[in-house]
Amino acid sequence: MAAFDEMHGGQGPDACRAAYGKLKRWLDTTPRDVFDARRSQAELFFRRIGITFAVYGDAETTERLIPFDIIPRVITKPEWEKVETGLKQRVKALNLFLADLYGPQTALKAGIVPPELILKNEHYRLEMQGIAVPHGIYCHIAGIDLVRVDEDTFYVLEDNARTPSGVSYMLENREVMMRLFPELFAQHRVAPVENYPDALLATLRSVAPNSGKKDPTVALLTPGQFNSAYYEHSFLADQLGVELVEASDLFVREDRVYMRTTEGPKRLDVLYRRIDDDFLDPLAFRPDSVLGVPGLFSAYQAGNITLANAVGTGIADDKAVYTYMPEIIRFFLDEEPILKNVPTWRCREEEALRYVLDHLHELVVKEVNGSGGYGMLVGPHATKDQIETFRRKLKHDPAGFIAQPTLALSTCPTFVASGVAPRHVDLRPFVLSGADEIRVVPGGLTRVALKDGSLVVNSSQGGGTKDTWVLDG
Amino acid sequence: MLSRTANSLFWLFRYTERADFIARILDATVRLAALPTSYGERNEWESALEAAGSAEIFRQHYGAVTEDTVRDFLAFSPHNPSSIRNCLERARTNARAVRTALTLEMWETINGAWLELKRHRNAADMSREDFARFLEWVKSVSLDFDGSAYRTMLRNDAYYFTRLGVSIERADNTARILDVKYHVLLPPTERVGGSLDYFQWTTILREVQAHTAYHWVYRESVKPWLVADLLILNKQMPRSLACCYESLVRHLDLMSDLYGRRGPAQRHASDCAARLSSMRIEEVFGRGLHEWVTEFIIDNNKLGSAIAEQYLT
């Protein structure tokens, strides 16, 4: 199964798709030591600004850099426009679905999604049932993971509807590329991504509770500096010009949320929280949470604060619910999905399970609740033992798994030890849903599997990132 | 702004200021220790420990007071809360906690310093030359950091808190130097000391980069009471207690203008500044330099507590 190469187009190493024309000439004519030098400059830049992440369970280094590849990935404007329309459609449906789920549940009653799949799901929040969230929007910030398989097709791999991360890499990657390769930017008309923070702030302000307040106060809630994504939290707060708060900076009085400031308490209207539901409020959820703010959920129920994303969006990025997204889009929008799902076998269905068990060696099997590339079987690369272990897991708890064909993720030219070589990539665009409109900045975060042949792009497992260029005209 | 942010900014600047101070003490001590022994029996490393205010902790972790042990203790020891390493690490921890309140230049300076610091583990495998280079580097970090703050920060409350941190720390440090050397800073009626004293006074001036300033201001050879005058009462001298308090008053006033409220911190600082500006150096010596400085340090700490209570918690 040959992967689609975004530069060569699968026509052999000398062929070149039009979008990559100038880039290929640059790759062909630039001496290798220039790449080496630029790569160390990029690394130095990232290290100096402190763009690091922590790998849990890695005692050696508490702060690590995500490898950055200096060769950009190129997407043409027409390609992007189709993706963008598809993303907006999908996220719109996702929000309607969530509002329905925590409201009248018409989709469950119509049998679009099996009720037991939702109501017994650990991500379904009974506490949210019947609560009207401000402006009816649940998933304000979504990261939709896409993979490309050929000239025309992007599949949705998964929807990240809770607290998707990675957008700071999208922004910093562009920043470092512009510093290192001004010449390339002069030759290509690359659509800017720098307006993401503005779009995010506009989105957050648009969803403030309807209190008639003209200038709502927004803050970003972080678990603190030992969280793996702390850099991103601080970076975004800075770019947004809002306070980066920890739980200890907040308190709730009479169902209103305040920050402790040098000028006394300051009322808060919108909280962009980067803490999971479970930890938000020890009074409402996990009582042992020290990251949370006592009384926050009660203030939320009273409609005095907007949480972005809303509590309970996890149900929408559940991998089992994912498989119903095409039906959800048709049901709520009466439209055909523009972006397709990866063909998926729901192991909860008997026939699908039988097929999956017979084809384990060629399928990717995922835990419904897994994330970050953990708890996953990649059939073609697995040992016999690993396959047998998964076979037992599957028989034991079929509903806990889905299976997908091993996708030929597209490849892009990447600078590795052996020189410039194709490596598999995916794409995570960020979709912002406000009360006024849905915003998407062109491109997103391209993640690349740096190991030859590897399909795992997660940064926790050796993946890197690239700048993503949407060519404007 | 968040009280926690203000608190971190305040301490971030105290720690970088302190790192600079410790580096200057070490630098001056190396210089003094290099004097021929015919200038008198002494242990300069002992006095370095006292100037840094950490002789007690030293004794818990080291044996003899020697160049090697003091260098290691003041520059690198994890046990010494004011070692250069600890100062820069805490500065960086505070900086990281308030990353959003810093400009990119400031963050790059302090984070870059923290990364560079990892290359210097301890003093044992450092030659004198390496160590001198290391001290130069520490001083340049503080200069770069303070300079980037001065050049890039918005002049808002965040900036005022950084100035409060610098000034209160600097006042404390200057007072400590004066206190350690008080026995050589004799009033004019006393006998002027021998050549060892002369070197010690000169060294005090060098420590705080005030040697040239002294000559500009007084246009005479180094006299102990004038050194004290320069470091306590002269408002033109950026390290002097009077100058530090002028800055404390100014930035606390700006803060009260911004917030529309004055409090105990403003009152405390302006009282102290008023005392400093109406005082003559003879009064300090009349009271006894050591006694006066001891009271000043206590009073300066009280201002720190007042600021903390009013803004930082």
Short mmCIF file of C-alpha atoms in Angstrom, two decimals, chain B:
data_model
loop_
_atom_site.label_atom_id
_atom_site.label_comp_id
_atom_site.label_asym_id
_atom_site.label_seq_id
_atom_site.Cartn_x
_atom_site.Cartn_y
_atom_site.Cartn_z
CA MET B 1 -3.16 42.24 38.02
CA LEU B 2 -3.18 38.96 39.91
CA SER B 3 -1.62 39.15 43.37
CA ARG B 4 0.29 35.98 42.60
CA THR B 5 1.74 37.58 39.46
CA ALA B 6 2.79 40.68 41.37
CA ASN B 7 4.40 38.50 44.01
CA SER B 8 6.38 36.52 41.43
CA LEU B 9 7.53 39.67 39.63
CA PHE B 10 8.65 41.19 42.91
CA TRP B 11 10.69 38.12 43.83
CA LEU B 12 11.97 37.52 40.33
CA PHE B 13 13.68 40.90 40.49
CA ARG B 14 14.85 40.46 44.06
CA TYR B 15 16.55 37.21 43.08
CA THR B 16 18.31 38.55 39.99
CA GLU B 17 19.46 41.57 41.99
CA ARG B 18 20.74 39.25 44.71
CA ALA B 19 22.61 37.06 42.22
CA ASP B 20 24.38 40.18 41.00
CA PHE B 21 25.23 41.19 44.55
CA ILE B 22 26.70 37.81 45.44
CA ALA B 23 28.77 37.84 42.26
CA ARG B 24 30.12 41.26 43.18
CA ILE B 25 31.04 40.13 46.69
CA LEU B 26 32.90 37.13 45.28
CA ASP B 27 34.67 39.30 42.76
CA ALA B 28 35.82 41.77 45.39
CA THR B 29 36.90 38.99 47.71
CA VAL B 30 39.09 37.37 45.06
CA ARG B 31 40.70 40.75 44.61
CA LEU B 32 41.28 41.34 48.32
CA ALA B 33 42.53 37.84 48.94
CA ALA B 34 45.19 38.44 46.31
CA LEU B 35 46.84 41.16 48.40
CA PRO B 36 50.24 40.18 49.80
CA THR B 37 50.04 38.80 53.36
CA SER B 38 52.42 41.52 54.55
CA TYR B 39 49.31 43.75 54.51
CA GLY B 40 48.12 41.90 57.60
CA GLU B 41 46.67 38.55 58.70
CA ARG B 42 43.06 38.21 57.66
CA ASN B 43 40.52 35.92 56.14
CA GLU B 44 38.67 37.73 53.39
CA TRP B 45 36.54 34.66 52.73
CA GLU B 46 35.13 34.89 56.22
CA SER B 47 33.99 38.44 55.59
CA ALA B 48 32.51 37.46 52.23
CA LEU B 49 30.30 34.96 54.04
CA GLU B 50 29.18 37.61 56.47
CA ALA B 51 28.47 40.15 53.76
CA ALA B 52 26.27 37.59 52.08
CA GLY B 53 24.51 37.07 55.39
CA SER B 54 24.83 33.30 55.28
CA ALA B 55 27.70 32.36 57.59
CA GLU B 56 25.41 30.22 59.73
CA ILE B 57 24.13 28.00 56.93
CA PHE B 58 27.70 27.66 55.72
CA ARG B 59 28.80 26.16 59.01
CA GLN B 60 26.05 23.52 58.80
CA HIS B 61 27.38 22.18 55.49
CA TYR B 62 31.08 22.96 55.21
CA GLY B 63 34.18 22.75 57.39
CA ALA B 64 36.99 25.23 56.99
CA VAL B 65 36.40 28.69 55.53
CA THR B 66 38.63 28.64 52.46
CA GLU B 67 38.53 30.06 48.99
CA ASP B 68 37.26 26.74 47.60
CA THR B 69 34.51 26.16 50.13
CA VAL B 70 33.21 29.73 50.11
CA ARG B 71 33.29 29.95 46.34
CA ASP B 72 31.31 26.73 46.12
CA PHE B 73 28.89 27.76 48.83
CA LEU B 74 28.13 31.26 47.56
CA ALA B 75 28.03 30.38 43.88
CA PHE B 76 26.66 26.87 43.60
CA SER B 77 25.47 25.31 46.83
CA PRO B 78 21.90 24.02 46.76
CA HIS B 79 21.88 24.37 50.56
CA ASN B 80 22.43 28.10 50.44
CA PRO B 81 19.12 29.78 49.58
CA SER B 82 21.00 32.83 48.34
CA SER B 83 23.65 31.03 46.27
CA ILE B 84 23.90 32.33 42.72
CA ARG B 85 22.53 29.04 41.46
CA ASN B 86 19.52 29.17 43.75
CA CYS B 87 18.90 32.83 42.95
CA LEU B 88 18.88 32.20 39.21
CA GLU B 89 16.82 29.02 39.54
CA ARG B 90 14.23 30.71 41.70
CA ALA B 91 14.21 33.70 39.43
CA ARG B 92 13.48 31.40 36.52
CA THR B 93 10.77 29.51 38.42
CA ASN B 94 9.09 32.82 39.22
CA ALA B 95 9.57 33.96 35.64
CA ARG B 96 7.98 30.81 34.30
CA ALA B 97 5.03 31.22 36.64
CA VAL B 98 4.39 34.70 35.26
CA ARG B 99 5.60 34.16 31.73
CA THR B 100 2.72 36.31 30.48
CA ALA B 101 3.79 39.34 32.48
CA LEU B 102 7.27 39.36 30.95
CA THR B 103 8.35 40.59 27.57
CA LEU B 104 9.97 38.07 25.25
CA GLU B 105 13.38 39.67 25.75
CA MET B 106 13.14 39.34 29.51
CA TRP B 107 12.05 35.74 29.29
CA GLU B 108 14.80 34.86 26.84
CA THR B 109 17.40 36.41 29.14
CA ILE B 110 16.36 34.59 32.28
CA ASN B 111 15.59 31.31 30.55
CA GLY B 112 18.85 31.49 28.61
CA ALA B 113 20.69 32.08 31.89
CA TRP B 114 19.01 29.10 33.46
CA LEU B 115 20.02 26.87 30.56
CA GLU B 116 23.58 28.18 30.65
CA LEU B 117 23.75 27.65 34.42
CA LYS B 118 23.32 23.92 33.91
CA ARG B 119 26.81 23.83 32.43
CA HIS B 120 28.28 25.04 35.71
CA ARG B 121 27.80 22.36 38.35
CA ASN B 122 30.27 23.33 41.06
CA ALA B 123 33.33 25.42 41.78
CA ALA B 124 35.72 22.50 42.32
CA ASP B 125 36.62 21.96 38.68
CA MET B 126 36.85 25.67 37.87
CA SER B 127 40.14 27.49 37.56
CA ARG B 128 40.34 31.03 38.93
CA GLU B 129 40.10 32.27 35.40
CA ASP B 130 36.98 30.19 34.72
CA PHE B 131 35.47 31.41 37.92
CA ALA B 132 36.17 35.05 37.10
CA ARG B 133 34.48 34.51 33.72
CA PHE B 134 31.55 32.90 35.47
CA LEU B 135 31.12 35.93 37.76
CA GLU B 136 31.30 38.27 34.80
CA TRP B 137 28.58 36.23 33.17
CA VAL B 138 26.34 36.41 36.26
CA LYS B 139 26.69 40.17 36.37
CA SER B 140 25.90 40.40 32.69
CA VAL B 141 22.74 38.33 33.20
CA SER B 142 21.44 40.76 35.79
CA LEU B 143 22.37 43.71 33.61
CA ASP B 144 20.72 42.19 30.54
CA PHE B 145 17.66 41.27 32.49
CA ASP B 146 17.19 44.59 34.18
CA GLY B 147 18.07 46.36 30.95
CA SER B 148 15.53 44.42 28.94
CA ALA B 149 12.90 45.16 31.58
CA TYR B 150 13.77 48.84 31.44
CA ARG B 151 13.68 48.93 27.67
CA THR B 152 10.73 46.69 26.90
CA MET B 153 8.20 46.61 29.73
CA LEU B 154 5.02 48.64 29.74
CA ARG B 155 5.16 51.25 32.48
CA ASN B 156 2.23 49.81 34.38
CA ASP B 157 1.77 48.15 37.76
CA ALA B 158 3.78 45.10 36.66
CA TYR B 159 6.76 47.35 36.06
CA TYR B 160 6.26 49.11 39.39
CA PHE B 161 6.43 45.77 41.21
CA THR B 162 9.71 44.92 39.48
CA ARG B 163 11.16 48.26 40.64
CA LEU B 164 10.00 47.62 44.19
CA GLY B 165 11.73 44.23 44.13
CA VAL B 166 15.00 45.67 42.82
CA SER B 167 15.06 48.65 45.18
CA ILE B 168 14.18 46.82 48.35
CA GLU B 169 16.73 44.08 47.63
CA ARG B 170 19.40 46.58 46.68
CA ALA B 171 18.85 48.62 49.84
CA ASP B 172 19.21 45.45 51.88
CA ASN B 173 22.41 44.47 50.06
CA THR B 174 24.04 47.89 50.39
CA ALA B 175 23.22 47.98 54.08
CA ARG B 176 24.77 44.56 54.55
CA ILE B 177 28.03 45.56 52.92
CA LEU B 178 28.19 48.62 55.15
CA ASP B 179 27.52 46.53 58.19
CA VAL B 180 30.22 43.98 57.50
CA LYS B 181 32.85 46.65 57.00
CA TYR B 182 31.56 49.02 59.66
CA HIS B 183 34.67 48.56 61.75
CA VAL B 184 36.77 50.21 59.06
CA LEU B 185 34.30 53.00 58.34
CA LEU B 186 35.41 55.27 61.11
CA PRO B 187 34.15 58.80 61.77
CA PRO B 188 36.48 61.70 60.80
CA THR B 189 37.69 62.35 64.33
CA GLU B 190 39.14 58.85 64.51
CA ARG B 191 42.58 57.89 63.31
CA VAL B 192 42.62 57.13 59.61
CA GLY B 193 43.50 53.50 59.11
CA GLY B 194 46.57 51.96 57.56
CA SER B 195 46.97 50.79 54.02
CA LEU B 196 44.95 47.62 54.62
CA ASP B 197 41.98 49.76 55.59
CA TYR B 198 42.49 51.82 52.49
CA PHE B 199 42.24 48.70 50.33
CA GLN B 200 39.15 47.55 52.14
CA TRP B 201 37.34 50.84 51.62
CA THR B 202 38.35 50.87 48.03
CA THR B 203 37.05 47.37 47.71
CA ILE B 204 33.69 48.32 49.13
CA LEU B 205 33.44 50.94 46.45
CA ARG B 206 34.51 48.49 43.79
CA GLU B 207 32.01 45.93 44.97
CA VAL B 208 29.20 48.27 44.21
CA GLN B 209 30.79 49.77 41.12
CA ALA B 210 31.11 53.14 42.81
CA HIS B 211 34.83 53.78 42.70
CA THR B 212 34.71 56.28 39.87
CA ALA B 213 31.51 57.82 41.20
CA TYR B 214 33.25 58.48 44.48
CA HIS B 215 35.96 60.49 42.84
CA TRP B 216 33.51 62.46 40.78
CA VAL B 217 31.41 63.34 43.81
CA TYR B 218 34.04 64.04 46.46
CA ARG B 219 37.17 64.79 44.45
CA GLU B 220 39.42 63.51 47.19
CA SER B 221 41.15 60.36 48.30
CA VAL B 222 39.03 57.59 49.78
CA LYS B 223 37.82 58.55 53.26
CA PRO B 224 35.65 56.13 55.21
CA TRP B 225 32.96 58.60 56.31
CA LEU B 226 32.60 59.79 52.73
CA VAL B 227 32.18 56.20 51.59
CA ALA B 228 29.34 55.87 54.07
CA ASP B 229 27.89 59.20 52.95
CA LEU B 230 27.96 58.04 49.33
CA LEU B 231 26.31 54.69 50.05
CA ILE B 232 23.74 55.89 52.55
CA LEU B 233 22.73 59.46 51.80
CA ASN B 234 23.80 60.41 48.30
CA LYS B 235 20.71 60.36 46.08
CA GLN B 236 22.77 60.47 42.91
CA MET B 237 24.35 57.13 43.72
CA PRO B 238 22.05 54.37 42.35
CA ARG B 239 23.05 51.93 45.09
CA SER B 240 22.61 54.32 48.00
CA LEU B 241 19.88 53.75 50.54
CA ALA B 242 18.53 57.24 49.82
CA CYS B 243 18.32 56.49 46.11
CA CYS B 244 16.68 53.09 46.69
CA TYR B 245 14.07 54.75 48.89
CA GLU B 246 13.47 57.51 46.41
CA SER B 247 12.66 54.81 43.88
CA LEU B 248 10.49 52.88 46.35
CA VAL B 249 8.49 55.99 47.16
CA ARG B 250 8.11 56.93 43.50
CA HIS B 251 6.84 53.54 42.42
CA LEU B 252 4.57 53.10 45.41
CA ASP B 253 3.11 56.53 44.64
CA LEU B 254 2.57 55.59 41.00
CA MET B 255 0.82 52.45 42.22
CA SER B 256 -1.47 54.40 44.53
CA ASP B 257 -2.27 56.83 41.68
CA LEU B 258 -3.17 53.89 39.48
CA TYR B 259 -5.25 52.07 42.06
CA GLY B 260 -6.60 55.22 43.72
CA ARG B 261 -5.66 54.05 47.19
CA ARG B 262 -2.77 54.65 49.57
CA GLY B 263 -1.88 52.23 52.34
CA PRO B 264 0.69 51.32 55.00
CA ALA B 265 3.39 50.58 52.38
CA GLN B 266 3.24 54.13 50.99
CA ARG B 267 3.36 55.65 54.48
CA HIS B 268 6.22 53.45 55.62
CA ALA B 269 8.37 54.15 52.55
CA SER B 270 7.87 57.92 52.60
CA ASP B 271 8.66 58.12 56.31
CA CYS B 272 11.91 56.30 55.76
CA ALA B 273 12.77 58.37 52.67
CA ALA B 274 12.11 61.59 54.58
CA ARG B 275 14.44 60.49 57.36
CA LEU B 276 17.18 59.67 54.85
CA SER B 277 16.93 62.96 53.06
CA SER B 278 17.04 65.15 56.16
CA MET B 279 19.85 63.23 57.80
CA ARG B 280 23.56 64.07 57.89
CA ILE B 281 26.23 61.39 57.98
CA GLU B 282 27.50 62.65 61.35
CA GLU B 283 24.17 61.62 62.88
CA VAL B 284 24.64 58.10 61.57
CA PHE B 285 28.03 57.87 63.17
CA GLY B 286 26.73 59.55 66.32
CA ARG B 287 24.19 56.78 66.63
CA GLY B 288 26.82 54.18 65.79
CA LEU B 289 27.04 52.88 62.22
CA HIS B 290 26.46 49.26 63.17
CA GLU B 291 23.40 50.10 65.29
CA TRP B 292 22.01 52.38 62.64
CA VAL B 293 22.45 49.83 59.84
CA THR B 294 20.95 47.03 61.92
CA GLU B 295 17.85 49.14 62.51
CA PHE B 296 17.70 50.06 58.86
CA ILE B 297 17.73 46.40 57.77
CA ILE B 298 14.89 45.58 60.16
CA ASP B 299 12.92 48.58 58.96
CA ASN B 300 13.52 47.67 55.31
CA ASN B 301 12.17 44.17 55.98
CA LYS B 302 9.07 45.74 57.52
CA LEU B 303 8.47 47.62 54.31
CA GLY B 304 8.75 44.29 52.48
CA SER B 305 6.03 42.83 54.71
CA ALA B 306 3.82 45.89 54.24
CA ILE B 307 4.08 45.59 50.46
CA ALA B 308 3.32 41.87 50.66
CA GLU B 309 0.27 42.44 52.81
CA GLN B 310 -1.08 45.29 50.75
CA TYR B 311 -0.56 43.83 47.26
CA LEU B 312 0.99 40.40 47.04
CA THR B 313 -1.43 38.10 48.85
#
